[in-house]
Amino acid sequence: MSAQPPQRWIMLGVVLGLCAVTLAPARADLTRASVHKDEHFVTAETPGILDIEAGECFTDPAFHPSAGGEVVLYTPCGQRSDNQAYSFVHLPDGPFDRDRVAAQAWDRCERGFTVLSIDAALDFYPVVPTRETWADGDRDVMCVAYDPAGSLAGSVLPRA
């Protein structure tokens, strides 16, 4: 018997090593891929969202066993967070039309984003009422800022 492993075992080791490097998850401290959030990302029915006030930060929806599903959680803005509610706007009464409600929400949240001069590297999305919450009288839209390249390092709101 030879002390050297057969050539096929060496090649298999090289291939497996390359696969491990290629398929290994990215390290958490590296910049994650850019994300885009829209009016479907979080809705008025997402558990935990109704507990968030203007100026507060919160997590992206994530599964929590104690809740039995996805929820958003309050996070102090001084810690890294995924989102910050920068304002609330009220929409006029009328029949629920998802496209109309979404268009009004985007328009009004964009105005607030611009007026507050929130960092141009950040983006925003509206949390809109659903057909069910609209039927219950919900006309409020939460306007949310986030960083498409990662988490927020602190509050995005201008200091008073």
PDB file of N, CA and C in Angstrom, residues 2-16:
ATOM      1  N   SER A   2       0.361   2.220  -0.663  1.00  0.00           N
ATOM      2  CA  SER A   2       1.082   3.481  -0.767  1.00  0.00           C
ATOM      3  C   SER A   2       0.702   4.383   0.401  1.00  0.00           C
ATOM      4  N   ALA A   3       1.650   5.181   0.865  1.00  0.00           N
ATOM      5  CA  ALA A   3       1.386   6.139   1.939  1.00  0.00           C
ATOM      6  C   ALA A   3       0.623   7.347   1.412  1.00  0.00           C
ATOM      7  N   GLN A   4       0.644   7.537   0.091  1.00  0.00           N
ATOM      8  CA  GLN A   4      -0.052   8.658  -0.546  1.00  0.00           C
ATOM      9  C   GLN A   4      -1.517   8.283  -0.793  1.00  0.00           C
ATOM     10  N   PRO A   5      -2.482   9.194  -0.520  1.00  0.00           N
ATOM     11  CA  PRO A   5      -3.872   8.883  -0.848  1.00  0.00           C
ATOM     12  C   PRO A   5      -4.057   8.884  -2.366  1.00  0.00           C
ATOM     13  N   PRO A   6      -5.000   8.091  -2.872  1.00  0.00           N
ATOM     14  CA  PRO A   6      -5.240   8.074  -4.312  1.00  0.00           C
ATOM     15  C   PRO A   6      -5.610   9.476  -4.811  1.00  0.00           C
ATOM     16  N   GLN A   7      -5.278   9.770  -6.047  1.00  0.00           N
ATOM     17  CA  GLN A   7      -5.502  11.081  -6.667  1.00  0.00           C
ATOM     18  C   GLN A   7      -6.971  11.498  -6.559  1.00  0.00           C
ATOM     19  N   ARG A   8      -7.915  10.563  -6.724  1.00  0.00           N
ATOM     20  CA  ARG A   8      -9.347  10.920  -6.683  1.00  0.00           C
ATOM     21  C   ARG A   8      -9.749  11.464  -5.306  1.00  0.00           C
ATOM     22  N   TRP A   9      -9.130  10.962  -4.213  1.00  0.00           N
ATOM     23  CA  TRP A   9      -9.445  11.459  -2.869  1.00  0.00           C
ATOM     24  C   TRP A   9      -8.910  12.875  -2.670  1.00  0.00           C
ATOM     25  N   ILE A  10      -7.767  13.151  -3.257  1.00  0.00           N
ATOM     26  CA  ILE A  10      -7.208  14.510  -3.177  1.00  0.00           C
ATOM     27  C   ILE A  10      -8.131  15.474  -3.904  1.00  0.00           C
ATOM     28  N   MET A  11      -8.578  15.088  -5.096  1.00  0.00           N
ATOM     29  CA  MET A  11      -9.474  15.955  -5.869  1.00  0.00           C
ATOM     30  C   MET A  11     -10.808  16.157  -5.149  1.00  0.00           C
ATOM     31  N   LEU A  12     -11.329  15.096  -4.548  1.00  0.00           N
ATOM     32  CA  LEU A  12     -12.575  15.211  -3.805  1.00  0.00           C
ATOM     33  C   LEU A  12     -12.407  16.191  -2.645  1.00  0.00           C
ATOM     34  N   GLY A  13     -11.285  16.119  -1.940  1.00  0.00           N
ATOM     35  CA  GLY A  13     -11.017  17.057  -0.843  1.00  0.00           C
ATOM     36  C   GLY A  13     -10.945  18.496  -1.322  1.00  0.00           C
ATOM     37  N   VAL A  14     -10.329  18.715  -2.478  1.00  0.00           N
ATOM     38  CA  VAL A  14     -10.234  20.064  -3.043  1.00  0.00           C
ATOM     39  C   VAL A  14     -11.622  20.575  -3.406  1.00  0.00           C
ATOM     40  N   VAL A  15     -12.422  19.748  -4.067  1.00  0.00           N
ATOM     41  CA  VAL A  15     -13.769  20.148  -4.475  1.00  0.00           C
ATOM     42  C   VAL A  15     -14.628  20.461  -3.250  1.00  0.00           C
ATOM     43  N   LEU A  16     -14.609  19.596  -2.248  1.00  0.00           N
ATOM     44  CA  LEU A  16     -15.399  19.841  -1.036  1.00  0.00           C
ATOM     45  C   LEU A  16     -14.938  21.103  -0.316  1.00  0.00           C
TER      46      LEU A  16
END
